[in-house]
Short mmCIF file of C-alpha atoms in Angstrom, two decimals:
data_model
loop_
_atom_site.label_atom_id
_atom_site.label_comp_id
_atom_site.label_asym_id
_atom_site.label_seq_id
_atom_site.Cartn_x
_atom_site.Cartn_y
_atom_site.Cartn_z
CA MET A 1 -22.79 -20.04 90.02
CA GLN A 2 -24.24 -22.87 92.17
CA TYR A 3 -27.44 -25.21 90.44
CA ARG A 4 -30.57 -26.19 92.18
CA ARG A 5 -34.00 -28.33 91.20
CA LEU A 6 -36.97 -26.99 91.72
CA GLY A 7 -39.40 -29.62 93.24
CA ASN A 8 -38.85 -33.71 92.81
CA ASP A 9 -38.88 -33.42 89.08
CA GLY A 10 -38.80 -29.94 87.86
CA PRO A 11 -35.80 -27.73 86.17
CA GLU A 12 -32.29 -27.37 87.52
CA VAL A 13 -32.08 -23.96 87.56
CA SER A 14 -29.46 -21.42 88.95
CA SER A 15 -29.68 -20.56 92.68
CA VAL A 16 -30.46 -16.86 91.93
CA GLY A 17 -32.66 -15.94 89.37
CA LEU A 18 -33.47 -13.16 87.70
CA GLY A 19 -36.60 -11.46 88.38
CA CYS A 20 -37.61 -9.14 85.23
CA MET A 21 -40.76 -7.14 86.34
CA GLY A 22 -38.68 -4.07 86.90
CA MET A 23 -37.45 -3.87 83.80
CA SER A 24 -41.12 -2.74 82.25
CA VAL A 25 -42.90 -1.67 85.56
CA ALA A 26 -43.29 -0.33 88.70
CA TYR A 27 -39.78 0.81 89.67
CA GLY A 28 -39.06 3.50 88.07
CA THR A 29 -38.53 4.39 84.33
CA PRO A 30 -37.67 1.32 81.94
CA ASP A 31 -34.95 1.48 80.04
CA ASP A 32 -34.99 -1.43 77.45
CA ALA A 33 -31.48 -1.13 76.14
CA GLU A 34 -30.22 -1.64 79.54
CA SER A 35 -32.35 -4.67 80.06
CA LEU A 36 -31.44 -6.74 77.04
CA ARG A 37 -27.96 -5.85 78.07
CA THR A 38 -28.42 -7.34 81.58
CA LEU A 39 -30.26 -10.41 80.33
CA ASP A 40 -27.41 -10.86 78.11
CA HIS A 41 -25.26 -10.62 81.05
CA ALA A 42 -27.08 -12.96 82.69
CA LEU A 43 -26.80 -15.77 80.55
CA ASP A 44 -22.39 -14.96 80.73
CA LEU A 45 -22.79 -15.02 84.79
CA GLY A 46 -24.57 -18.60 84.89
CA VAL A 47 -27.77 -17.10 85.75
CA THR A 48 -31.01 -19.34 84.49
CA LEU A 49 -34.45 -19.03 86.02
CA LEU A 50 -35.99 -15.72 83.74
CA ASP A 51 -39.00 -14.65 86.13
CA THR A 52 -41.95 -12.64 84.25
CA ALA A 53 -45.46 -12.63 84.28
CA ASP A 54 -48.31 -11.41 81.63
CA ALA A 55 -49.43 -8.70 84.33
CA TYR A 56 -45.89 -6.84 83.79
CA GLY A 57 -46.62 -4.21 81.98
CA ARG A 58 -49.77 -5.94 80.70
CA GLY A 59 -47.76 -8.01 78.24
CA ALA A 60 -45.13 -5.55 78.10
CA ASN A 61 -42.43 -7.50 79.56
CA GLU A 62 -43.51 -10.64 78.22
CA GLU A 63 -42.83 -8.56 74.58
CA LEU A 64 -39.62 -7.49 75.93
CA LEU A 65 -38.04 -10.90 76.65
CA GLY A 66 -39.49 -12.47 73.43
CA ARG A 67 -37.52 -9.77 71.85
CA TRP A 68 -34.60 -10.64 73.83
CA LEU A 69 -35.00 -14.57 73.16
CA ARG A 70 -35.53 -14.43 69.19
CA ARG A 71 -31.95 -12.33 69.06
CA ARG A 72 -30.17 -14.99 71.52
CA GLY A 73 -31.42 -18.17 69.65
CA ALA A 74 -32.40 -21.31 69.75
CA ALA A 75 -29.41 -22.58 71.49
CA ASP A 76 -29.62 -20.39 74.62
CA ARG A 77 -33.21 -21.43 74.68
CA GLU A 78 -32.54 -24.01 75.65
CA ARG A 79 -30.23 -23.28 78.33
CA LEU A 80 -32.79 -21.56 80.34
CA VAL A 81 -35.75 -22.08 82.74
CA LEU A 82 -38.24 -19.30 81.51
CA ALA A 83 -41.23 -18.79 83.82
CA THR A 84 -43.81 -16.53 83.44
CA LYS A 85 -47.53 -16.14 85.66
CA PHE A 86 -51.08 -15.61 84.68
CA GLY A 87 -54.34 -14.79 86.35
CA LEU A 88 -54.39 -11.05 87.19
CA ARG A 89 -56.58 -9.13 85.06
CA HIS A 90 -56.76 -5.08 84.39
CA ASP A 91 -59.21 -2.85 84.20
CA PRO A 92 -59.11 -1.71 80.49
CA VAL A 93 -59.75 1.97 81.65
CA THR A 94 -57.14 2.59 85.17
CA GLY A 95 -54.72 -0.22 84.11
CA ARG A 96 -55.02 -1.40 87.77
CA VAL A 97 -54.89 -5.40 88.68
CA ASP A 98 -59.08 -5.34 89.43
CA ALA A 99 -59.69 -9.24 88.66
CA VAL A 100 -58.24 -12.63 89.61
CA ASP A 101 -59.05 -15.16 87.09
CA THR A 102 -57.87 -18.84 86.91
CA SER A 103 -60.69 -20.58 85.40
CA ALA A 104 -60.11 -24.05 83.51
CA ALA A 105 -61.16 -21.78 80.61
CA TYR A 106 -58.91 -18.82 81.07
CA VAL A 107 -55.94 -20.63 81.82
CA PRO A 108 -55.34 -21.81 78.18
CA ALA A 109 -56.25 -18.78 76.42
CA ALA A 110 -53.71 -16.87 78.90
CA CYS A 111 -51.40 -19.56 77.93
CA ASP A 112 -51.28 -19.21 74.34
CA ALA A 113 -51.51 -15.26 74.81
CA SER A 114 -47.93 -15.69 76.30
CA LEU A 115 -46.06 -17.78 74.28
CA ARG A 116 -47.22 -15.29 71.56
CA ARG A 117 -45.35 -12.46 73.04
CA LEU A 118 -42.99 -14.62 74.75
CA GLY A 119 -41.84 -16.12 70.99
CA THR A 120 -41.68 -19.14 72.27
CA ASP A 121 -42.75 -22.85 72.18
CA ARG A 122 -43.08 -23.85 75.61
CA ILE A 123 -43.20 -22.06 79.53
CA ASP A 124 -40.87 -24.12 81.17
CA LEU A 125 -42.84 -23.28 84.75
CA TYR A 126 -45.86 -21.84 84.35
CA TYR A 127 -48.16 -19.73 87.53
CA ALA A 128 -50.93 -19.00 88.96
CA HIS A 129 -49.82 -15.48 89.88
CA ARG A 130 -53.12 -15.36 92.48
CA ARG A 131 -55.84 -17.12 92.95
CA ASP A 132 -59.24 -16.59 92.53
CA PRO A 133 -61.33 -18.56 95.67
CA ALA A 134 -64.06 -19.00 94.06
CA THR A 135 -62.31 -21.23 91.63
CA PRO A 136 -61.39 -24.36 92.95
CA VAL A 137 -57.92 -25.29 92.95
CA GLU A 138 -58.29 -28.50 91.59
CA GLU A 139 -59.94 -26.74 88.18
CA THR A 140 -57.09 -24.63 87.92
CA VAL A 141 -54.40 -27.04 88.17
CA GLY A 142 -56.68 -29.64 85.62
CA ALA A 143 -56.74 -26.97 83.31
CA LEU A 144 -52.93 -26.48 84.25
CA ALA A 145 -52.06 -30.31 83.94
CA GLY A 146 -53.58 -30.45 80.42
CA LEU A 147 -51.50 -27.86 79.23
CA VAL A 148 -48.34 -30.07 80.43
CA ALA A 149 -49.94 -32.94 78.67
CA ALA A 150 -50.29 -30.65 75.15
CA GLY A 151 -46.17 -30.11 75.76
CA LYS A 152 -47.04 -26.35 76.60
CA VAL A 153 -45.81 -26.14 79.37
CA ARG A 154 -42.98 -28.35 81.61
CA ALA A 155 -43.81 -27.91 85.06
CA ILE A 156 -46.82 -26.08 87.25
CA GLY A 157 -46.27 -23.28 90.04
CA LEU A 158 -48.63 -21.20 92.52
CA SER A 159 -47.96 -17.81 93.74
CA GLU A 160 -48.94 -16.97 97.42
CA VAL A 161 -51.37 -19.66 97.96
CA SER A 162 -51.56 -21.45 101.62
CA PRO A 163 -50.46 -24.94 102.51
CA GLU A 164 -54.01 -25.77 102.41
CA THR A 165 -54.48 -24.73 98.62
CA LEU A 166 -50.92 -26.55 97.45
CA ARG A 167 -52.20 -29.50 99.37
CA ARG A 168 -55.09 -30.12 96.99
CA ALA A 169 -53.14 -28.57 94.34
CA HIS A 170 -50.64 -31.25 94.36
CA ALA A 171 -53.11 -34.28 94.74
CA VAL A 172 -54.00 -33.45 91.27
CA HIS A 173 -50.87 -32.56 89.70
CA PRO A 174 -47.01 -32.17 91.11
CA VAL A 175 -46.42 -28.85 91.75
CA SER A 176 -42.34 -27.92 91.22
CA ALA A 177 -42.71 -24.20 92.83
CA VAL A 178 -44.48 -22.10 95.27
CA GLN A 179 -43.43 -18.43 94.73
CA VAL A 180 -44.09 -16.10 97.56
CA GLU A 181 -42.16 -13.18 99.24
CA TYR A 182 -39.32 -14.23 101.60
CA SER A 183 -37.02 -12.25 102.99
CA LEU A 184 -35.24 -10.84 105.52
CA PHE A 185 -37.99 -8.51 105.73
CA THR A 186 -40.71 -10.89 105.08
CA ARG A 187 -40.58 -14.60 107.15
CA ASP A 188 -43.57 -15.65 108.59
CA VAL A 189 -45.40 -15.80 105.44
CA VAL A 190 -42.77 -18.83 104.43
CA GLU A 191 -41.61 -20.19 107.66
CA GLY A 192 -43.95 -22.03 108.97
CA GLU A 193 -46.67 -24.62 108.40
CA LEU A 194 -46.18 -23.17 104.36
CA LEU A 195 -42.77 -23.96 104.52
CA SER A 196 -42.80 -27.42 106.32
CA VAL A 197 -45.45 -28.75 103.47
CA CYS A 198 -43.19 -27.57 100.62
CA ARG A 199 -41.20 -29.91 102.22
CA GLU A 200 -43.18 -32.33 102.92
CA LEU A 201 -44.45 -33.17 99.46
CA GLY A 202 -41.20 -32.13 97.49
CA ILE A 203 -41.74 -28.12 96.31
CA ALA A 204 -39.34 -25.31 96.35
CA VAL A 205 -39.86 -22.06 97.65
CA VAL A 206 -38.97 -19.69 94.90
CA ALA A 207 -38.33 -16.33 96.63
CA TYR A 208 -39.35 -12.86 95.22
CA SER A 209 -38.49 -9.70 96.26
CA PRO A 210 -35.63 -11.03 98.32
CA LEU A 211 -34.37 -7.71 98.64
CA GLY A 212 -37.16 -5.85 100.55
CA ARG A 213 -38.03 -4.21 96.85
CA GLY A 214 -34.84 -2.78 97.12
CA MET A 215 -34.37 -1.63 100.29
CA LEU A 216 -32.55 -4.55 102.03
CA THR A 217 -29.35 -3.73 99.57
CA GLY A 218 -28.81 -0.44 101.22
CA THR A 219 -28.54 1.95 98.36
CA LEU A 220 -31.73 3.77 99.20
CA ALA A 221 -31.17 6.89 101.83
CA SER A 222 -34.82 8.18 101.31
CA ARG A 223 -37.66 8.16 100.19
CA ASP A 224 -36.50 11.02 97.34
CA ASP A 225 -34.42 8.66 96.06
CA LEU A 226 -37.73 7.11 94.35
CA ALA A 227 -38.98 8.64 91.33
CA ASP A 228 -42.28 10.22 91.19
CA HIS A 229 -44.12 7.28 89.52
CA ASP A 230 -42.54 4.38 91.40
CA ASN A 231 -44.59 2.10 92.87
CA ARG A 232 -43.23 1.95 96.31
CA ARG A 233 -44.03 5.56 97.12
CA ARG A 234 -47.73 3.79 97.72
CA TRP A 235 -46.31 0.52 99.79
CA PRO A 236 -46.93 0.82 103.38
CA ARG A 237 -42.72 -0.13 104.05
CA PHE A 238 -41.73 2.76 102.18
CA SER A 239 -44.28 5.54 103.26
CA GLU A 240 -43.06 8.73 105.58
CA GLU A 241 -44.16 7.38 108.82
CA ASN A 242 -42.31 3.15 108.42
CA PHE A 243 -39.86 4.29 106.15
CA ALA A 244 -37.11 5.66 108.30
CA SER A 245 -37.46 2.72 110.90
CA ASN A 246 -36.96 0.34 108.35
CA LEU A 247 -33.61 2.17 106.98
CA ALA A 248 -32.55 1.88 110.37
CA LEU A 249 -32.57 -2.62 110.25
CA VAL A 250 -30.90 -1.94 106.75
CA ARG A 251 -28.26 -0.01 108.52
CA ALA A 252 -27.72 -2.56 111.39
CA LEU A 253 -27.68 -5.64 108.44
CA ARG A 254 -24.83 -2.97 106.63
CA HIS A 255 -22.43 -3.28 110.06
CA VAL A 256 -23.10 -7.45 109.44
CA SER A 257 -22.39 -7.52 106.20
CA ASP A 258 -19.57 -5.05 106.10
CA GLU A 259 -17.64 -7.43 108.53
CA LEU A 260 -18.87 -9.94 105.99
CA GLY A 261 -16.70 -8.25 103.51
CA CYS A 262 -20.22 -8.24 101.06
CA THR A 263 -22.94 -5.78 100.81
CA PRO A 264 -26.15 -5.60 102.13
CA GLY A 265 -27.91 -7.39 99.47
CA GLN A 266 -25.72 -9.98 99.54
CA ALA A 267 -25.89 -11.03 102.74
CA ALA A 268 -29.24 -10.67 102.48
CA LEU A 269 -29.44 -13.16 99.57
CA ALA A 270 -26.66 -15.25 101.26
CA TRP A 271 -28.79 -15.76 104.25
CA LEU A 272 -32.24 -16.66 101.91
CA LEU A 273 -30.06 -19.04 100.24
CA ALA A 274 -29.17 -20.37 103.76
CA ARG A 275 -32.51 -21.29 104.47
CA GLY A 276 -32.23 -24.66 102.40
CA ASP A 277 -30.90 -25.42 98.67
CA ASP A 278 -34.97 -25.95 98.16
CA VAL A 279 -35.37 -21.67 98.17
CA VAL A 280 -34.45 -19.76 94.87
CA PRO A 281 -34.10 -16.03 95.29
CA ILE A 282 -34.97 -14.04 92.18
CA PRO A 283 -33.73 -10.65 92.74
CA GLY A 284 -35.18 -7.84 89.87
CA THR A 285 -32.82 -5.32 88.23
CA LYS A 286 -32.27 -3.99 85.18
CA LYS A 287 -29.18 -3.17 85.43
CA ARG A 288 -26.07 -5.51 84.44
CA CYS A 289 -23.95 -3.78 88.05
CA TYR A 290 -26.54 -5.23 90.32
CA LEU A 291 -27.08 -8.22 88.21
CA ALA A 292 -23.37 -9.46 89.17
CA GLU A 293 -23.35 -8.19 92.88
CA ASN A 294 -26.61 -10.55 93.46
CA ALA A 295 -25.13 -13.30 91.51
CA ALA A 296 -22.47 -13.77 93.29
CA ALA A 297 -23.92 -14.14 96.45
CA SER A 298 -24.60 -17.47 94.95
CA ASP A 299 -20.53 -17.99 96.38
CA ILE A 300 -21.38 -16.80 99.76
CA ALA A 301 -21.34 -19.26 102.66
CA LEU A 302 -22.88 -18.29 105.69
CA ASP A 303 -21.98 -20.11 109.28
CA ALA A 304 -24.06 -20.74 112.14
CA ASP A 305 -23.46 -17.50 113.98
CA GLN A 306 -23.01 -15.54 110.63
CA LEU A 307 -26.73 -16.12 110.28
CA ALA A 308 -27.73 -15.51 114.05
CA ARG A 309 -25.98 -11.95 113.40
CA LEU A 310 -28.15 -11.77 110.45
CA ASP A 311 -30.87 -12.31 112.38
CA ARG A 312 -30.23 -10.16 115.07
CA ALA A 313 -29.57 -7.40 112.75
CA VAL A 314 -33.47 -7.67 111.34
CA PRO A 315 -35.49 -9.19 113.58
CA SER A 316 -38.57 -10.65 112.39
CA ASP A 317 -40.92 -8.97 114.69
CA ALA A 318 -39.47 -5.40 113.74
CA VAL A 319 -40.18 -4.71 110.35
CA ALA A 320 -42.31 -1.43 109.69
CA GLY A 321 -45.47 -1.68 107.33
CA GLY A 322 -47.35 -4.24 105.78
CA ARG A 323 -45.96 -5.54 102.31
CA TYR A 324 -48.17 -4.38 100.38
CA PRO A 325 -51.33 -2.13 100.10
CA GLU A 326 -54.25 -3.21 101.29
CA GLN A 327 -56.36 -3.66 97.99
CA ALA A 328 -53.21 -6.01 96.91
CA MET A 329 -53.43 -7.38 100.29
CA ARG A 330 -56.51 -9.17 99.98
CA ARG A 331 -55.39 -11.09 96.64
CA LEU A 332 -52.77 -13.25 99.32
CA GLY A 333 -52.89 -16.68 100.89
CA HIS A 334 -55.84 -18.04 99.62
#
């Protein structure tokens, strides 16, 4: 496993992290026993960046990690960089996210609740999950800076924000990382002004959904492979009208990955890792076999010709459908 630093002064992490959301919500039926074994295996493989959020299962994912951390003990906790997020609030009846709260009054309360669920005394990287446009980002980051001063948070991050917001935030307190969707399927969000600002200010890009929510792995043959309660069934890129077009791109990706001697998912992760030492993908999985496959991508070095072939296989303007349903898209990029 290779390692990279998050920002100028942030923690050092494995170049491939582990997104934990799917262990508790969104992608089929949870399997806590296998998820706990997968977390054990992550440490065996040198994967040190674990990513969760209070919104994942309305705290269930943090609680799962908390049970695992208590079993592993203090020495293993020190090896890890534990990242979580706050700001999304759920309707108590429907369970759906219905509001974003990044106010200074809410930040410490959310942090304390996450610390209790995780069973730890600090969060290594604490993100605002989304930004409420009605709350000045300076107010939010000021409250986060207070948590750093109190020793409850080691480094702060933002997720899905505009370049302007990022500049304003960083002027209040150093931001170590921006978490944003970034993959062969989703490039325009990062590549351009946001990436330029990150590199100017020394801020890492943590790439979530780096495998296109599983489609870039090449393991999906049709929508029938998705469980009835899988959230992807209501996302545009997995719709009846878009699925076949996007699957054709994955077949082109597989043609290149076969020549490279790796899986399509590994090729997609290696492509991201080659974008710069300041890019850290966090593919999610709840299974040990996929975790091992993803982690092995850190050892794949692509040359310029191989990168160009991957770009041609999955043109940035060829992906069909938006990355979120309309309601969720309205919460992005503030």
